[in-house]
GROMACS .gro file of N, CA and C in nm:
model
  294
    1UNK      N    1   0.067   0.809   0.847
    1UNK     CA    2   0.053   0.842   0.708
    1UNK      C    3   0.120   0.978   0.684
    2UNK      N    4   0.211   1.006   0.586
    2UNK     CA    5   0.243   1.137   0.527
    2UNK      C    6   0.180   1.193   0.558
    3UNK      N    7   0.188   1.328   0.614
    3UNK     CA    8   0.177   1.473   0.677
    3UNK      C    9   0.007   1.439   0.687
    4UNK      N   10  -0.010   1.314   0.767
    4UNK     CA   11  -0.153   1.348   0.808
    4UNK      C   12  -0.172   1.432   0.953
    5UNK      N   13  -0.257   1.511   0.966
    5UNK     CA   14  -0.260   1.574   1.089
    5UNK      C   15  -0.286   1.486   1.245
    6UNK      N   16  -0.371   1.371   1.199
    6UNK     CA   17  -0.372   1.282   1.320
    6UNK      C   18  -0.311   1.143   1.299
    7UNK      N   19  -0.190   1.130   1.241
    7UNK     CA   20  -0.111   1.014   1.172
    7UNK      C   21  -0.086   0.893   1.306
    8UNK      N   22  -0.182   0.793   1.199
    8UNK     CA   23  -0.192   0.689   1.334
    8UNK      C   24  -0.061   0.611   1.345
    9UNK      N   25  -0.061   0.540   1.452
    9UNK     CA   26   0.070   0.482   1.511
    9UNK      C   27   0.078   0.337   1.414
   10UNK      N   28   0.221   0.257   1.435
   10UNK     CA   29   0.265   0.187   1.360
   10UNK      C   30   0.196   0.045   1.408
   11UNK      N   31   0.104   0.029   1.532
   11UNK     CA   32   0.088  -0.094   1.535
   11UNK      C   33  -0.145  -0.035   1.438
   12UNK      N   34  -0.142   0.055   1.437
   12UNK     CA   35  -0.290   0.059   1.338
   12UNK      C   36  -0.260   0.035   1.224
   13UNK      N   37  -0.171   0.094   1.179
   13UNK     CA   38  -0.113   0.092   1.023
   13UNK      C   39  -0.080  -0.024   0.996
   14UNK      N   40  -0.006  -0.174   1.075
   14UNK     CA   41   0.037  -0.286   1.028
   14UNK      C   42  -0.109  -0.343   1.083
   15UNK      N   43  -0.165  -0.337   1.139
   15UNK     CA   44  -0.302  -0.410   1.198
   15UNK      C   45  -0.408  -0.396   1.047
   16UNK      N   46  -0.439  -0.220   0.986
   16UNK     CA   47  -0.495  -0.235   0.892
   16UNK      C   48  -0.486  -0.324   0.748
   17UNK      N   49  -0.387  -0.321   0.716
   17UNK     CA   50  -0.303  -0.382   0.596
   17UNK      C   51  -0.312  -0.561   0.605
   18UNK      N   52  -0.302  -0.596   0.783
   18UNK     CA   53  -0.292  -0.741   0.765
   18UNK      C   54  -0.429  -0.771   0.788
   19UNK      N   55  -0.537  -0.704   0.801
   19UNK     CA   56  -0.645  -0.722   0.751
   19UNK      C   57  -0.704  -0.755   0.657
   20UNK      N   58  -0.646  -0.662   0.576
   20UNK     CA   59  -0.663  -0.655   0.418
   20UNK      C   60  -0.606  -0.770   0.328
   21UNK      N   61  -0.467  -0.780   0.393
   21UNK     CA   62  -0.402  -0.924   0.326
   21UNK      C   63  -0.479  -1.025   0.325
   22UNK      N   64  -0.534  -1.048   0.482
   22UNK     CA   65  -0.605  -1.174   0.462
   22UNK      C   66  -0.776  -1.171   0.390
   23UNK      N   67  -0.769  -1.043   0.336
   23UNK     CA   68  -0.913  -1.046   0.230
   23UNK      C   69  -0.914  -1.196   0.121
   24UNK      N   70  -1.031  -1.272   0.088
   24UNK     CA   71  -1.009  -1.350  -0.031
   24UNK      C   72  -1.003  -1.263  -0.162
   25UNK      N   73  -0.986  -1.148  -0.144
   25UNK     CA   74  -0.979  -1.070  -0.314
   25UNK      C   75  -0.819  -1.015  -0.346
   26UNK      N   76  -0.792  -1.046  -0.189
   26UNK     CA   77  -0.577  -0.970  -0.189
   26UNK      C   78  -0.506  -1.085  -0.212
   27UNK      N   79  -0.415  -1.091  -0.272
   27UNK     CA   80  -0.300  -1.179  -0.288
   27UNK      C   81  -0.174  -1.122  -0.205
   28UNK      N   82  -0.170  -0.982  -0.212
   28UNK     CA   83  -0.037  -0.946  -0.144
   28UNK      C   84  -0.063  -0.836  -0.111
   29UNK      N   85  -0.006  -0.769   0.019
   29UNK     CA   86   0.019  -0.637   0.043
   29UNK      C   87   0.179  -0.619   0.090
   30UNK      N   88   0.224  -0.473  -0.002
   30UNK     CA   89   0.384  -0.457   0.024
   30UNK      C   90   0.372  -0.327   0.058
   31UNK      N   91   0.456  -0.258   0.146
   31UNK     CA   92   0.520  -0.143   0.145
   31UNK      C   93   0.661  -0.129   0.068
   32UNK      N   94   0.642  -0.059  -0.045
   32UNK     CA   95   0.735   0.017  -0.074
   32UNK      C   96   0.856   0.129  -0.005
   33UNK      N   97   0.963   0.082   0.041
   33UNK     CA   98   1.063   0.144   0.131
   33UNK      C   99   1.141   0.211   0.018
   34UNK      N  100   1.113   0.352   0.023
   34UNK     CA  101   1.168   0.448  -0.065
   34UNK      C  102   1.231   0.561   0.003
   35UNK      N  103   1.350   0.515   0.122
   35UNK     CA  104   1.412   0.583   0.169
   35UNK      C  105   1.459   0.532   0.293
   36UNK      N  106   1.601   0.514   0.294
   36UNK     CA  107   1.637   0.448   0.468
   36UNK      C  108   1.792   0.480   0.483
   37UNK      N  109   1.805   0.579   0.541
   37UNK     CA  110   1.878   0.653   0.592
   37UNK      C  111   1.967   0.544   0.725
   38UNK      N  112   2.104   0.544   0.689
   38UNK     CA  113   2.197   0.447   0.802
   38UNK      C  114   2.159   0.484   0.952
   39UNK      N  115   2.116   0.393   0.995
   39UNK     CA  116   2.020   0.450   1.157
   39UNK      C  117   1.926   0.490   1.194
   40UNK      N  118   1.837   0.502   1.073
   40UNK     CA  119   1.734   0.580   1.073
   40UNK      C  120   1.595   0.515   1.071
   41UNK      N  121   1.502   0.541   1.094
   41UNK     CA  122   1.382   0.432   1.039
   41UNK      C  123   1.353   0.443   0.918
   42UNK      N  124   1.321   0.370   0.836
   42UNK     CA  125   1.278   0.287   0.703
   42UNK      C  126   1.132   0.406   0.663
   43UNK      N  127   1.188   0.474   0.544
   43UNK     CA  128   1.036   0.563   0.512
   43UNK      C  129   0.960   0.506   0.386
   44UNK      N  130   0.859   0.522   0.401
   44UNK     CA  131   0.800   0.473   0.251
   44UNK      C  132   0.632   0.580   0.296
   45UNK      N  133   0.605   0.584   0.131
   45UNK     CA  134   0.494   0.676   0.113
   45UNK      C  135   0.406   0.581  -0.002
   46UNK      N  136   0.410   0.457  -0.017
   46UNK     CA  137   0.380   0.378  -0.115
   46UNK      C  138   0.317   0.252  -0.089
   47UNK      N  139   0.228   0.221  -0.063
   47UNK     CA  140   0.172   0.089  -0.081
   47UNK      C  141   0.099   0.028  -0.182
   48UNK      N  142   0.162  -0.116  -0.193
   48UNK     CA  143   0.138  -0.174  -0.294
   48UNK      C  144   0.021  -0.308  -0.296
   49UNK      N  145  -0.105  -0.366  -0.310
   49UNK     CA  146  -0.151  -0.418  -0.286
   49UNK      C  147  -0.191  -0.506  -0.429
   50UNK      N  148  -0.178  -0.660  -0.439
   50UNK     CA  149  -0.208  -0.726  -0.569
   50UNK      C  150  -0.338  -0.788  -0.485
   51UNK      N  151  -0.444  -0.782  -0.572
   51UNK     CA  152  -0.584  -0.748  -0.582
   51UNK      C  153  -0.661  -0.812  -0.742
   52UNK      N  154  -0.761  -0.877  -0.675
   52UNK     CA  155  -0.827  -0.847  -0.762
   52UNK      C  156  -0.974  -0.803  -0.793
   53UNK      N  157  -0.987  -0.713  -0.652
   53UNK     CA  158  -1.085  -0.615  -0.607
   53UNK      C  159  -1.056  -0.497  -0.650
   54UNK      N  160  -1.188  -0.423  -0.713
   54UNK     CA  161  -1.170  -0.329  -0.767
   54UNK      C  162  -1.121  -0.210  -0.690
   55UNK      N  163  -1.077  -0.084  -0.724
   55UNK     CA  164  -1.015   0.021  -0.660
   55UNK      C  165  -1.139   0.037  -0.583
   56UNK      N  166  -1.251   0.070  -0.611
   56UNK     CA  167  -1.346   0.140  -0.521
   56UNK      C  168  -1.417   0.037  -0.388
   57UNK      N  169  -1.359  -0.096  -0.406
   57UNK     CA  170  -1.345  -0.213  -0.330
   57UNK      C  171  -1.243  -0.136  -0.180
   58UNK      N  172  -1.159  -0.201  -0.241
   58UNK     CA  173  -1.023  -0.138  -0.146
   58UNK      C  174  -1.025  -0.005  -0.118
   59UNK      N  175  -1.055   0.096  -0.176
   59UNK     CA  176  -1.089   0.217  -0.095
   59UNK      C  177  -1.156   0.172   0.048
   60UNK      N  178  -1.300   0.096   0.020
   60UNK     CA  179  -1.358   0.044   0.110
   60UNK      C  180  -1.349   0.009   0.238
   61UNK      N  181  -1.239  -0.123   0.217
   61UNK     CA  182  -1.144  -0.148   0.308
   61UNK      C  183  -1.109  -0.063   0.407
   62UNK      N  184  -1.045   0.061   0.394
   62UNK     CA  185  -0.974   0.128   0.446
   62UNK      C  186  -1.047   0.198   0.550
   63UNK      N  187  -1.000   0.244   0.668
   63UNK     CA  188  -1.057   0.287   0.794
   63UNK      C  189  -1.077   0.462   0.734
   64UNK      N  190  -1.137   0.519   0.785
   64UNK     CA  191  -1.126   0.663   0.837
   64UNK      C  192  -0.975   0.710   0.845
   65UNK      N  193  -0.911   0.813   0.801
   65UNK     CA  194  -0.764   0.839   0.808
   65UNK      C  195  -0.694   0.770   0.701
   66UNK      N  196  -0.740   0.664   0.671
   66UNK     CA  197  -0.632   0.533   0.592
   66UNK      C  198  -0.635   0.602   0.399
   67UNK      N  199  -0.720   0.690   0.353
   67UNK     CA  200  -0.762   0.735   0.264
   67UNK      C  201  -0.597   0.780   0.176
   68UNK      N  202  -0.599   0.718   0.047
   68UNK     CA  203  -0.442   0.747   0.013
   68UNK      C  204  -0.476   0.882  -0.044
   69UNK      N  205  -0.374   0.965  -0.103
   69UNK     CA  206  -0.407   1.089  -0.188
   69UNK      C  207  -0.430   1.080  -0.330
   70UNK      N  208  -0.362   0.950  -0.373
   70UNK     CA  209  -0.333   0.903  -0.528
   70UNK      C  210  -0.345   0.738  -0.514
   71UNK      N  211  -0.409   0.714  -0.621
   71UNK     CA  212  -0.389   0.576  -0.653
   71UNK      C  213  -0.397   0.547  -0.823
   72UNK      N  214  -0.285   0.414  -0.836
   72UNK     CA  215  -0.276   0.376  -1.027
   72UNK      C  216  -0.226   0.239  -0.959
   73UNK      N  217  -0.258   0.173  -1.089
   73UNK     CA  218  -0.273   0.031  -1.154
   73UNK      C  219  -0.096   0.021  -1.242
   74UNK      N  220  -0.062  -0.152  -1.202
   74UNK     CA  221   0.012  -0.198  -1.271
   74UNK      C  222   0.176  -0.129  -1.229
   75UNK      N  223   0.257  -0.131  -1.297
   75UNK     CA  224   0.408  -0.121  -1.248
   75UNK      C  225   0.425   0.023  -1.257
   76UNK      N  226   0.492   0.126  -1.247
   76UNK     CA  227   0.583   0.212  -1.231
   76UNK      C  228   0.745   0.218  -1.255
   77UNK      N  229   0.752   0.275  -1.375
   77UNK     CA  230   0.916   0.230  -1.449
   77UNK      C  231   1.016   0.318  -1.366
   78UNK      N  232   0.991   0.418  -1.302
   78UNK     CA  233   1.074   0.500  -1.234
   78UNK      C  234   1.067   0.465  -1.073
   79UNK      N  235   0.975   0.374  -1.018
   79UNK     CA  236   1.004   0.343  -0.926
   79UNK      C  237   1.075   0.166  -0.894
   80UNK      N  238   1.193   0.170  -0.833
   80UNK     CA  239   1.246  -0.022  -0.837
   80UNK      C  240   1.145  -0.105  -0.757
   81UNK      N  241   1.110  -0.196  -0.787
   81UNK     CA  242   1.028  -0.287  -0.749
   81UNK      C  243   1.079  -0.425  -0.747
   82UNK      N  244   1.079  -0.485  -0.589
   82UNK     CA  245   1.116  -0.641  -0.630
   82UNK      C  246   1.015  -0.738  -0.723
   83UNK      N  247   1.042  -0.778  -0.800
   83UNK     CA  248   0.959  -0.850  -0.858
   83UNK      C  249   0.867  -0.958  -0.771
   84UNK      N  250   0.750  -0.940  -0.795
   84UNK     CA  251   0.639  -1.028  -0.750
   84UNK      C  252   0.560  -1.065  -0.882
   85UNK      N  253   0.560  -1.209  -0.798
   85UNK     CA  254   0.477  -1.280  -0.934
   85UNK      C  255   0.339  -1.253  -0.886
   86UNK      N  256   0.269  -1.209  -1.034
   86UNK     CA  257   0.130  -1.161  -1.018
   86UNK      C  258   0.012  -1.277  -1.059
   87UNK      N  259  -0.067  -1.324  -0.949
   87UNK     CA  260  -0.138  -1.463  -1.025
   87UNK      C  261  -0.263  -1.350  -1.136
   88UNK      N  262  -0.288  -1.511  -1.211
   88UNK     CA  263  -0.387  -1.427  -1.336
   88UNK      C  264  -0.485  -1.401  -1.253
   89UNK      N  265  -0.540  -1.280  -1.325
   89UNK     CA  266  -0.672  -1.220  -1.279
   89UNK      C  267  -0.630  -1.074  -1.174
   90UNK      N  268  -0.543  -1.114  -1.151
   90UNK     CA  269  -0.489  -0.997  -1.004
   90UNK      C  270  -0.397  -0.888  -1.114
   91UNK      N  271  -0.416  -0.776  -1.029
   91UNK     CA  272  -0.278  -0.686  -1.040
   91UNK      C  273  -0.293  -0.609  -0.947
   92UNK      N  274  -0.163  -0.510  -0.950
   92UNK     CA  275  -0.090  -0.436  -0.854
   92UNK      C  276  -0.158  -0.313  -0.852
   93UNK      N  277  -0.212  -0.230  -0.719
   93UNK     CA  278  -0.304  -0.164  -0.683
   93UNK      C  279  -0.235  -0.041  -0.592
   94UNK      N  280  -0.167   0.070  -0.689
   94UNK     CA  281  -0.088   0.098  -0.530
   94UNK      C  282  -0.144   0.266  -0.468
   95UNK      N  283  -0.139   0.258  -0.341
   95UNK     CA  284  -0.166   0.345  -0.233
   95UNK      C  285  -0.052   0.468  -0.212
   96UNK      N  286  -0.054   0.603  -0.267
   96UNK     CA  287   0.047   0.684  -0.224
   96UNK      C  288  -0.017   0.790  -0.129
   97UNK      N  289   0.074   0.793  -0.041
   97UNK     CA  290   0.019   0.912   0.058
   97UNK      C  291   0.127   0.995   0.036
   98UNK      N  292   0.067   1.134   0.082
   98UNK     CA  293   0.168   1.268   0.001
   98UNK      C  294   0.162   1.321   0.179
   0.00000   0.00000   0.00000
């Protein structure tokens, strides 16, 4: 996670998330890749989760460490997003770590 002091490794971080995917309240979990440098590894500070568990739900979810700094509802016009179709009842839940 962004400048966490004990930033866990990449197989906790994909282990947590596909946890969460397979919740019956998640429809989707995405990372947002907002930076990838030719050769470089793939950075993102953004996760995106379609939900239709409330924020203080999915806080829940989350382990010790996993805690984002910011979270908002629905799209972001300044950030590109592949389009995902959102089923009714759900929307987009997203996770920024600073």
């Amino acid at each position: 996670m962004c400048n966490s002091p004990e930033a866990p490794d990449n197989d906790a971080i994909l282990a947590t998330f596909q946890a969460i995917r397979k919740r019956p309240a998640v429809h989707d979990v995405r990372i947002a890749i907002v930076q990838c440098d030719d050769g470089e590894w793939p950075f993102s500070d953004k996760v995106v989760i379609t939900t239709r568990a409330g924020e203080e739900d999915v806080m829940d979810w989350l382990p010790p460490g996993f805690e984002p700094d910011e979270t908002w509802e629905g799209d972001v016009d300044h950030l590109p997003a592949e389009q995902v179709e959102i089923p009714a009842g759900y929307r987009k839940l997203w996770l920024w770590y600073d």
